[in-house]
Short mmCIF file of C-alpha atoms in Angstrom, two decimals:
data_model
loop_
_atom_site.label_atom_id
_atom_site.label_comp_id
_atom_site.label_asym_id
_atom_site.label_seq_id
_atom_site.Cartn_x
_atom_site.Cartn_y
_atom_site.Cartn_z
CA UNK A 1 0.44 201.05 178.93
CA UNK A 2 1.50 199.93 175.37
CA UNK A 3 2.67 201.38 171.99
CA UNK A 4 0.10 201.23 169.28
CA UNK A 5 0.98 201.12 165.72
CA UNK A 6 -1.38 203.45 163.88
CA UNK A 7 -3.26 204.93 160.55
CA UNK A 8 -0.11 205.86 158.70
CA UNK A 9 1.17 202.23 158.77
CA UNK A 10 -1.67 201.52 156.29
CA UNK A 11 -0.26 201.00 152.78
CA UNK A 12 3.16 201.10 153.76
CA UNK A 13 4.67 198.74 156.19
CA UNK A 14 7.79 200.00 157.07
CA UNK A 15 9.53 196.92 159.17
CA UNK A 16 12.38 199.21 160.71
CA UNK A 17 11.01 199.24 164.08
CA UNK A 18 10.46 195.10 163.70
CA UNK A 19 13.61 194.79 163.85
CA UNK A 20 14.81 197.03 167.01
CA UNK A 21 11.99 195.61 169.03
CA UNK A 22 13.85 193.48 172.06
CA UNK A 23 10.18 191.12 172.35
CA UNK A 24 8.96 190.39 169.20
CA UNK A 25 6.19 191.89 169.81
CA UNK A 26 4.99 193.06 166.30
CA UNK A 27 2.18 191.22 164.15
CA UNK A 28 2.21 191.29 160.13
CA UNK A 29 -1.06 192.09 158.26
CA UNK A 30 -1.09 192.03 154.83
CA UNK A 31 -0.90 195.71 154.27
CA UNK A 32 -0.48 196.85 157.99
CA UNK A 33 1.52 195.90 161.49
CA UNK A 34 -0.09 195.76 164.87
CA UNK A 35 1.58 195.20 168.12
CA UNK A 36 0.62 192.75 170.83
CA UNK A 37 -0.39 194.35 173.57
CA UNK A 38 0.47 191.52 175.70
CA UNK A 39 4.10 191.31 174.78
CA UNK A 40 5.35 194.78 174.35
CA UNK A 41 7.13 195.84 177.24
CA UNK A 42 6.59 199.75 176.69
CA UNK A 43 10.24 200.19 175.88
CA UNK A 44 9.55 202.74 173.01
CA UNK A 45 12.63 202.17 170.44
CA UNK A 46 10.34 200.98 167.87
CA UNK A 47 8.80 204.71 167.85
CA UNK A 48 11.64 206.13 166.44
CA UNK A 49 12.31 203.87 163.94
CA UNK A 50 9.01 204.06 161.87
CA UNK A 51 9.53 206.64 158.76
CA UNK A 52 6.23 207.21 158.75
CA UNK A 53 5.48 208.28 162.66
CA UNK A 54 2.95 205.30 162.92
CA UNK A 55 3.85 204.30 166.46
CA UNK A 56 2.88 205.77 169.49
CA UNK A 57 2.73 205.38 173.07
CA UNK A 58 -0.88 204.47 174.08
CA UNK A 59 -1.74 207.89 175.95
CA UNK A 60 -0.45 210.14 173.27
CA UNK A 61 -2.60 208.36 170.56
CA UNK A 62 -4.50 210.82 168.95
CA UNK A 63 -8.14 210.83 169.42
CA UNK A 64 -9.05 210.24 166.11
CA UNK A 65 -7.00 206.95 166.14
CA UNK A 66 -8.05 205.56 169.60
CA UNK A 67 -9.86 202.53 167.92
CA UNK A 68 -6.21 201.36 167.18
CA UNK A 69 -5.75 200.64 170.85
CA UNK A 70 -8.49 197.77 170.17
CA UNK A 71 -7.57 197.21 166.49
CA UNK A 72 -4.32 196.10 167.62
CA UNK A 73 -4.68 193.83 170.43
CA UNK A 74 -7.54 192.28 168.42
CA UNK A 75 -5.49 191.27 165.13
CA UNK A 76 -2.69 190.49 167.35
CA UNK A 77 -4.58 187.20 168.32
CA UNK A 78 -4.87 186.88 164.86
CA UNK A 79 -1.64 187.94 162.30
CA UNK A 80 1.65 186.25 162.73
CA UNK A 81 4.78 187.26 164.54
CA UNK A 82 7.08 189.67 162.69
CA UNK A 83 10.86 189.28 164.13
CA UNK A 84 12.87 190.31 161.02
CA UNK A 85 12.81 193.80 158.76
CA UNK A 86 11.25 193.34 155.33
CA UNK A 87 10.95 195.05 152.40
CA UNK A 88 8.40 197.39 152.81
CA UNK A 89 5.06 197.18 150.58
CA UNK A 90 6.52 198.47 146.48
CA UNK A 91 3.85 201.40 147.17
CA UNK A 92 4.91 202.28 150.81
CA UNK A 93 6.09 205.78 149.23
CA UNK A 94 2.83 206.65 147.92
CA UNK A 95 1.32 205.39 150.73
CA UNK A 96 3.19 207.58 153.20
CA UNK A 97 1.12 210.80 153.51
CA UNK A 98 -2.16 209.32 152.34
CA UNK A 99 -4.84 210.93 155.03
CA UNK A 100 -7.82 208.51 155.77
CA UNK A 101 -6.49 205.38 155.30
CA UNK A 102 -8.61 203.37 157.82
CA UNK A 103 -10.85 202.00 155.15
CA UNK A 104 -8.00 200.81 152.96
CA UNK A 105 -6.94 198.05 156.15
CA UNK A 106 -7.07 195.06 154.86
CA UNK A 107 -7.92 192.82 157.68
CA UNK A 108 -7.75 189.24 156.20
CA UNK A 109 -4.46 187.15 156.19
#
């Protein structure tokens, strides 16, 4: 299994749990971060880290969010690496408790 970054990431991109993450596993979209699937090593201190509650472990996804599992993996191959915090986006506190999101992903680098 693997941690999955989901929904409430859109819009905000909070990099706290970037830069606690011991394998660099984490993948920068422009308004979203994924993780690699392939490099995460299911350690979980990124999931405490995220302000938003973005991150989970793959079984406890919700069900509404269990395209992320794919979502993920597949702009992993795609996005670069993330290793170091960053601001995050100047609306992330709007952004925060914005329901429905999925449509505002913007995919594209």
């Amino acid at each position: 299994m693997t941690h999955v970054v989901g929904e409430s990431c859109i819009g905000c991109k909070y990099t706290d749990c970037v830069s606690v993450c011991p394998v660099d596993c984490f993948h920068e979209g422009p308004n979203f971060l994924v993780i690699d699937p392939e490099v995460c090593i299911d350690c979980g201190v990124c999931v405490a880290e995220c302000p938003v509650e973005a991150i989970y472990d793959e079984k406890a996804l919700p069900q509404a969010q269990k395209e992320y599992v794919e979502l993920n993996a597949r702009l992993a191959t795609r996005w670069p690496v993330i290793a170091h915090s960053t601001e995050p986006l100047p609306t992330a506190d709007e952004w925060a408790d914005k329901p429905d999101k999925r449509a505002h992903l913007v995919e594209m680098v």
